[in-house]
């Protein structure tokens, strides 16, 4: 069996036997299984626990929610297949992983495009974000909406990075995203793709010199223990799309659909608030732990953004100049 994933096909993964429930078909009308990649203490983990509480209380116990955190259900492919086959009712995925469904998701891989969280909200919650999510429907998945991961910064264990020239030659862990890799190269660094579950060890052993990552993921995965230096760059904004199985959603009554949508809307605001409020605390705690923190001044920030202009030229045809211009216009209103 093969499952449709955007423009590609994934080979079926043997989900059977997962957590001992493979031979039992769960009543999707009463049980919501959710899979996400983060630890329970991360804002994403806390948000899904909050969603669980809302659904179980508002349904008077008619719905139960089971959350599989820390990639317990498997990688992104497993989550997609779980949603398509009914083994999962909900899941969360980063937008780079969703790009095979629609090139519209690539807007989130464009460097230095988003000036603030408030500007990013205009894209994720507006027509551009909704259009990207709409591409999932034909594969059996509905996008409920986006939650935050955050803005990416440069961590490294080699030297302070005060200017773009200081970053020259650093081996930085990257995601598999072509635009992400191109961004790091344009900044003079050497991107290295390493699977998420191997990142801490790779940093600890010096396989890579650092990582570009948001503050919350860095903190809750203890990356400050293996990186002495942090430069606040805000190169990329990274959201996650929360998804629900279309087959499951369509079994719900109109009132139940409203209940799920309203609970997600509350959870989304709760999660975004945690991500954003945590950042000041995280910077204070990292500084206490001995991390050298550099904040680029406005002139140097312009230097970094200017250096990545070639990424737009490289991906303009794929992302679409019109989409880039619409995103900029939306955020400038």
Tab-separated table of C-alpha atoms in Angstrom:
chain	number	residue	atom	x	y	z
A	1	UNK	CA	0.000	0.000	0.000
A	2	UNK	CA	1.132	3.527	-0.777
A	3	UNK	CA	-0.231	6.716	0.696
A	4	UNK	CA	-0.445	10.015	-1.115
A	5	UNK	CA	1.804	12.729	0.265
A	6	UNK	CA	1.461	15.851	-1.829
A	7	UNK	CA	3.363	15.287	-5.061
A	8	UNK	CA	5.110	12.183	-3.800
A	9	UNK	CA	4.184	8.755	-2.568
A	10	UNK	CA	5.392	7.358	0.722
A	11	UNK	CA	5.958	3.660	1.130
A	12	UNK	CA	3.649	2.319	3.794
A	13	UNK	CA	5.138	2.046	7.249
A	14	UNK	CA	4.147	-0.865	9.421
A	15	UNK	CA	2.069	0.910	12.022
A	16	UNK	CA	0.450	-2.375	13.038
A	17	UNK	CA	1.171	-3.308	16.600
A	18	UNK	CA	1.938	0.281	17.619
A	19	UNK	CA	1.389	0.533	21.371
A	20	UNK	CA	-0.515	-2.745	21.204
A	21	UNK	CA	-3.636	-1.406	19.534
A	22	UNK	CA	-3.077	-2.438	15.918
A	23	UNK	CA	-5.709	-5.156	15.874
A	24	UNK	CA	-8.352	-2.987	17.489
A	25	UNK	CA	-10.299	-0.448	15.482
A	26	UNK	CA	-10.898	2.444	17.831
A	27	UNK	CA	-14.174	4.313	17.752
A	28	UNK	CA	-12.958	7.568	16.197
A	29	UNK	CA	-16.098	9.357	17.371
A	30	UNK	CA	-15.091	9.050	21.012
A	31	UNK	CA	-11.283	8.838	21.039
A	32	UNK	CA	-8.876	11.418	19.667
A	33	UNK	CA	-5.281	10.262	19.339
A	34	UNK	CA	-2.841	13.132	18.809
A	35	UNK	CA	0.842	12.872	17.842
A	36	UNK	CA	3.422	15.656	18.046
A	37	UNK	CA	7.249	15.744	18.169
A	38	UNK	CA	7.925	17.792	21.301
A	39	UNK	CA	8.517	17.015	24.969
A	40	UNK	CA	5.610	17.523	27.404
A	41	UNK	CA	7.171	20.616	29.030
A	42	UNK	CA	7.571	22.427	25.707
A	43	UNK	CA	4.734	24.896	24.962
A	44	UNK	CA	3.493	22.534	22.256
A	45	UNK	CA	3.272	19.702	24.768
A	46	UNK	CA	1.495	21.904	27.312
A	47	UNK	CA	-0.893	23.161	24.638
A	48	UNK	CA	-2.005	19.696	23.566
A	49	UNK	CA	-2.541	18.795	27.227
A	50	UNK	CA	-4.693	21.920	27.478
A	51	UNK	CA	-6.622	20.830	24.372
A	52	UNK	CA	-7.161	17.424	25.982
A	53	UNK	CA	-8.607	19.096	29.089
A	54	UNK	CA	-10.923	21.344	27.052
A	55	UNK	CA	-12.303	18.520	24.895
A	56	UNK	CA	-12.871	16.081	27.731
A	57	UNK	CA	-14.601	18.703	29.890
A	58	UNK	CA	-16.788	20.163	27.143
A	59	UNK	CA	-17.887	16.770	25.851
A	60	UNK	CA	-18.873	15.638	29.358
A	61	UNK	CA	-16.608	12.629	28.962
A	62	UNK	CA	-17.991	11.574	25.583
A	63	UNK	CA	-14.557	12.224	24.067
A	64	UNK	CA	-11.230	11.006	25.389
A	65	UNK	CA	-7.903	12.398	24.192
A	66	UNK	CA	-4.594	10.512	24.153
A	67	UNK	CA	-1.485	12.549	23.359
A	68	UNK	CA	1.638	10.864	21.990
A	69	UNK	CA	4.465	13.338	22.538
A	70	UNK	CA	8.199	13.280	21.742
A	71	UNK	CA	7.660	11.544	18.368
A	72	UNK	CA	6.377	8.434	20.166
A	73	UNK	CA	4.159	7.665	17.187
A	74	UNK	CA	7.092	7.972	14.799
A	75	UNK	CA	8.434	10.498	12.338
A	76	UNK	CA	6.511	12.861	10.091
A	77	UNK	CA	5.711	10.170	7.508
A	78	UNK	CA	4.196	7.994	10.238
A	79	UNK	CA	2.022	10.864	11.462
A	80	UNK	CA	0.718	11.582	7.949
A	81	UNK	CA	-0.057	7.928	7.370
A	82	UNK	CA	-1.659	7.672	10.785
A	83	UNK	CA	-4.039	10.483	9.873
A	84	UNK	CA	-4.787	8.948	6.484
A	85	UNK	CA	-5.425	5.439	7.818
A	86	UNK	CA	-7.356	6.426	10.954
A	87	UNK	CA	-4.710	5.312	13.446
A	88	UNK	CA	-4.463	8.989	14.437
A	89	UNK	CA	-7.162	11.606	14.620
A	90	UNK	CA	-4.864	14.652	14.990
A	91	UNK	CA	-1.202	15.520	14.556
A	92	UNK	CA	1.246	18.378	14.208
A	93	UNK	CA	3.924	18.988	11.584
A	94	UNK	CA	6.415	21.707	10.707
A	95	UNK	CA	5.842	23.561	7.447
A	96	UNK	CA	9.103	22.397	5.748
A	97	UNK	CA	7.791	18.830	6.036
A	98	UNK	CA	4.537	19.910	4.428
A	99	UNK	CA	6.099	21.523	1.346
A	100	UNK	CA	5.551	18.388	-0.822
A	101	UNK	CA	1.801	19.002	-0.453
A	102	UNK	CA	2.005	22.566	-1.740
A	103	UNK	CA	4.717	25.027	-2.713
A	104	UNK	CA	2.724	27.613	-0.738
A	105	UNK	CA	4.261	26.199	2.457
A	106	UNK	CA	7.674	27.338	1.183
A	107	UNK	CA	6.790	30.921	2.071
A	108	UNK	CA	7.779	29.995	5.640
A	109	UNK	CA	11.266	28.999	4.442
A	110	UNK	CA	12.087	32.432	3.072
A	111	UNK	CA	14.801	34.132	5.172
A	112	UNK	CA	14.229	37.384	7.053
A	113	UNK	CA	10.716	37.681	5.636
A	114	UNK	CA	8.825	37.900	8.923
A	115	UNK	CA	9.708	40.930	11.084
A	116	UNK	CA	7.693	39.882	14.148
A	117	UNK	CA	5.299	37.328	15.597
A	118	UNK	CA	2.414	39.710	14.985
A	119	UNK	CA	3.349	39.925	11.308
A	120	UNK	CA	3.610	36.128	11.094
A	121	UNK	CA	0.092	35.826	12.547
A	122	UNK	CA	-1.246	37.807	9.585
A	123	UNK	CA	0.119	35.110	7.263
A	124	UNK	CA	-0.698	31.963	9.240
A	125	UNK	CA	-4.197	33.095	10.206
A	126	UNK	CA	-4.974	34.777	6.890
A	127	UNK	CA	-5.685	33.710	3.298
A	128	UNK	CA	-2.078	32.658	2.582
A	129	UNK	CA	-1.907	30.215	5.475
A	130	UNK	CA	-5.392	28.872	4.776
A	131	UNK	CA	-4.613	28.330	1.092
A	132	UNK	CA	-1.517	26.296	1.920
A	133	UNK	CA	-3.443	24.114	4.365
A	134	UNK	CA	-6.241	23.592	1.842
A	135	UNK	CA	-3.854	21.536	-0.304
A	136	UNK	CA	-3.959	18.768	2.310
A	137	UNK	CA	-7.682	18.115	1.972
A	138	UNK	CA	-7.381	15.932	-1.140
A	139	UNK	CA	-5.010	13.643	0.788
A	140	UNK	CA	-7.500	13.113	3.610
A	141	UNK	CA	-6.168	15.715	6.039
A	142	UNK	CA	-7.635	19.027	7.213
A	143	UNK	CA	-5.414	21.789	8.557
A	144	UNK	CA	-7.011	23.293	11.669
A	145	UNK	CA	-4.477	26.112	11.966
A	146	UNK	CA	-0.938	27.050	12.910
A	147	UNK	CA	0.919	27.216	16.202
A	148	UNK	CA	4.367	28.658	16.863
A	149	UNK	CA	7.795	27.121	16.974
A	150	UNK	CA	9.528	30.479	16.804
A	151	UNK	CA	12.302	32.460	15.158
A	152	UNK	CA	15.583	30.729	14.416
A	153	UNK	CA	18.862	31.914	15.940
A	154	UNK	CA	22.455	30.679	15.670
A	155	UNK	CA	23.869	28.577	18.507
A	156	UNK	CA	27.449	27.341	18.318
A	157	UNK	CA	30.194	25.930	20.501
A	158	UNK	CA	33.203	27.423	18.673
A	159	UNK	CA	33.280	31.229	18.996
A	160	UNK	CA	31.175	34.367	19.493
A	161	UNK	CA	29.371	35.445	16.337
A	162	UNK	CA	29.075	39.225	16.403
A	163	UNK	CA	29.126	39.791	12.643
A	164	UNK	CA	28.331	37.781	9.543
A	165	UNK	CA	32.044	37.224	8.943
A	166	UNK	CA	32.311	35.503	12.340
A	167	UNK	CA	29.883	32.844	11.103
A	168	UNK	CA	32.101	31.918	8.153
A	169	UNK	CA	32.813	28.186	8.008
A	170	UNK	CA	30.713	27.084	10.985
A	171	UNK	CA	29.237	23.618	10.516
A	172	UNK	CA	25.590	24.147	11.412
A	173	UNK	CA	22.918	21.487	11.678
A	174	UNK	CA	20.113	22.177	9.219
A	175	UNK	CA	16.765	20.685	8.379
A	176	UNK	CA	16.457	18.956	4.977
A	177	UNK	CA	14.709	22.063	3.568
A	178	UNK	CA	16.462	23.271	0.421
A	179	UNK	CA	15.762	26.898	1.301
A	180	UNK	CA	17.033	26.377	4.843
A	181	UNK	CA	20.264	24.902	3.490
A	182	UNK	CA	20.600	27.714	0.933
A	183	UNK	CA	20.096	30.320	3.674
A	184	UNK	CA	22.899	28.927	5.823
A	185	UNK	CA	25.205	28.726	2.800
A	186	UNK	CA	24.471	32.320	1.844
A	187	UNK	CA	25.525	33.335	5.361
A	188	UNK	CA	28.873	31.580	4.928
A	189	UNK	CA	28.094	28.524	7.051
A	190	UNK	CA	28.310	24.851	6.158
A	191	UNK	CA	24.858	23.260	6.651
A	192	UNK	CA	24.769	19.631	7.742
A	193	UNK	CA	21.539	17.642	7.793
A	194	UNK	CA	21.267	15.538	10.951
A	195	UNK	CA	18.129	13.779	12.190
A	196	UNK	CA	16.475	15.452	15.147
A	197	UNK	CA	17.045	12.621	17.633
A	198	UNK	CA	20.814	12.760	16.967
A	199	UNK	CA	21.292	16.526	17.292
A	200	UNK	CA	22.278	16.734	20.981
A	201	UNK	CA	24.915	14.030	20.600
A	202	UNK	CA	26.224	15.608	17.393
A	203	UNK	CA	26.659	18.940	19.205
A	204	UNK	CA	28.202	17.263	22.231
A	205	UNK	CA	30.701	15.266	20.180
A	206	UNK	CA	31.570	18.099	17.796
A	207	UNK	CA	30.128	16.449	14.700
A	208	UNK	CA	28.653	19.899	14.048
A	209	UNK	CA	29.666	23.260	15.501
A	210	UNK	CA	26.160	24.435	16.184
A	211	UNK	CA	22.543	24.694	15.154
A	212	UNK	CA	20.115	27.368	14.073
A	213	UNK	CA	16.996	26.909	16.144
A	214	UNK	CA	14.392	28.818	18.108
A	215	UNK	CA	14.782	29.557	21.817
A	216	UNK	CA	12.066	27.246	23.154
A	217	UNK	CA	13.262	24.147	21.320
A	218	UNK	CA	16.833	24.912	22.335
A	219	UNK	CA	15.905	25.359	25.987
A	220	UNK	CA	13.605	22.373	26.425
A	221	UNK	CA	16.112	20.112	24.655
A	222	UNK	CA	19.023	21.415	26.749
A	223	UNK	CA	21.059	22.649	23.791
A	224	UNK	CA	22.468	25.415	25.989
A	225	UNK	CA	24.473	22.656	27.692
A	226	UNK	CA	26.426	21.955	24.487
A	227	UNK	CA	26.573	25.445	22.945
A	228	UNK	CA	28.528	28.275	24.540
A	229	UNK	CA	27.443	31.005	22.139
A	230	UNK	CA	24.087	32.318	20.920
A	231	UNK	CA	23.504	35.017	18.305
A	232	UNK	CA	19.969	36.389	18.043
A	233	UNK	CA	19.435	36.416	14.282
A	234	UNK	CA	15.698	35.760	13.592
A	235	UNK	CA	16.614	34.317	10.205
A	236	UNK	CA	13.493	32.200	9.731
A	237	UNK	CA	10.067	31.980	11.357
A	238	UNK	CA	8.905	28.399	11.916
A	239	UNK	CA	5.264	27.421	12.523
A	240	UNK	CA	3.606	24.030	12.948
A	241	UNK	CA	0.323	23.114	11.307
A	242	UNK	CA	-2.123	21.228	13.522
A	243	UNK	CA	-3.971	18.672	11.390
A	244	UNK	CA	-7.065	16.515	11.799
A	245	UNK	CA	-8.086	13.422	9.875
A	246	UNK	CA	-10.754	14.375	7.326
A	247	UNK	CA	-12.473	11.006	7.693
A	248	UNK	CA	-12.656	11.460	11.459
A	249	UNK	CA	-13.792	15.083	11.241
A	250	UNK	CA	-16.645	14.154	8.927
A	251	UNK	CA	-17.973	11.597	11.435
A	252	UNK	CA	-18.509	14.407	13.946
A	253	UNK	CA	-21.833	16.178	14.297
A	254	UNK	CA	-21.886	19.909	13.505
A	255	UNK	CA	-21.861	20.726	17.213
A	256	UNK	CA	-18.909	18.402	17.797
A	257	UNK	CA	-17.008	19.977	14.912
A	258	UNK	CA	-17.605	23.384	16.466
A	259	UNK	CA	-16.402	22.072	19.832
A	260	UNK	CA	-13.147	20.795	18.324
A	261	UNK	CA	-12.566	23.986	16.320
A	262	UNK	CA	-13.228	26.243	19.298
A	263	UNK	CA	-10.994	24.178	21.583
A	264	UNK	CA	-8.199	24.358	19.015
A	265	UNK	CA	-8.629	28.139	18.678
A	266	UNK	CA	-8.183	28.520	22.446
A	267	UNK	CA	-5.263	26.099	22.470
A	268	UNK	CA	-3.569	28.008	19.622
A	269	UNK	CA	-3.635	31.305	21.503
A	270	UNK	CA	-2.471	29.592	24.690
A	271	UNK	CA	0.443	27.933	22.886
A	272	UNK	CA	1.546	31.084	21.081
A	273	UNK	CA	1.434	32.991	24.344
A	274	UNK	CA	3.714	30.451	26.032
A	275	UNK	CA	6.224	30.447	23.165
A	276	UNK	CA	6.485	34.223	23.136
A	277	UNK	CA	6.408	34.828	26.883
A	278	UNK	CA	9.042	32.156	27.510
A	279	UNK	CA	11.706	33.846	25.422
A	280	UNK	CA	12.705	36.499	27.959
A	281	UNK	CA	12.941	33.855	30.692
A	282	UNK	CA	14.966	31.535	28.462
A	283	UNK	CA	17.503	34.230	27.610
A	284	UNK	CA	17.920	35.081	31.309
A	285	UNK	CA	18.386	31.440	32.267
A	286	UNK	CA	20.820	30.782	29.428
A	287	UNK	CA	22.883	33.779	30.458
A	288	UNK	CA	22.947	32.476	34.032
A	289	UNK	CA	24.116	29.117	32.649
A	290	UNK	CA	27.093	30.832	31.016
A	291	UNK	CA	25.901	31.189	27.433
A	292	UNK	CA	27.398	34.209	25.665
A	293	UNK	CA	24.446	36.013	24.033
A	294	UNK	CA	24.904	38.446	21.155
A	295	UNK	CA	22.094	40.588	19.750
A	296	UNK	CA	22.769	41.981	16.289
A	297	UNK	CA	22.376	45.735	15.906
A	298	UNK	CA	20.150	47.081	13.113
A	299	UNK	CA	23.046	47.634	10.675
A	300	UNK	CA	24.403	44.132	11.137
A	301	UNK	CA	20.918	42.638	10.843
A	302	UNK	CA	20.618	44.318	7.451
A	303	UNK	CA	23.940	42.745	6.436
A	304	UNK	CA	22.612	39.275	7.258
A	305	UNK	CA	19.340	39.832	5.429
A	306	UNK	CA	21.118	41.269	2.377
A	307	UNK	CA	23.400	38.231	2.209
A	308	UNK	CA	20.370	35.955	1.776
A	309	UNK	CA	18.764	37.799	-1.134
A	310	UNK	CA	20.046	35.108	-3.498
A	311	UNK	CA	17.805	32.571	-1.758
A	312	UNK	CA	14.783	34.444	-3.078
A	313	UNK	CA	16.199	34.348	-6.594
A	314	UNK	CA	16.901	30.624	-6.284
A	315	UNK	CA	13.409	29.736	-5.046
A	316	UNK	CA	11.361	32.485	-6.673
A	317	UNK	CA	9.933	30.218	-9.377
A	318	UNK	CA	8.951	27.542	-6.881
A	319	UNK	CA	7.519	29.793	-4.180
A	320	UNK	CA	6.124	32.305	-6.635
A	321	UNK	CA	7.011	35.968	-6.788
A	322	UNK	CA	3.329	36.815	-6.449
A	323	UNK	CA	3.059	34.898	-3.169
A	324	UNK	CA	6.175	36.582	-1.764
A	325	UNK	CA	4.838	40.013	-2.735
A	326	UNK	CA	1.404	39.242	-1.267
A	327	UNK	CA	3.008	38.133	1.995
A	328	UNK	CA	5.061	41.316	2.213
A	329	UNK	CA	2.053	43.463	1.393
A	330	UNK	CA	-0.077	41.686	3.990
A	331	UNK	CA	2.495	42.261	6.725
A	332	UNK	CA	3.017	45.905	5.824
A	333	UNK	CA	-0.674	46.833	6.073
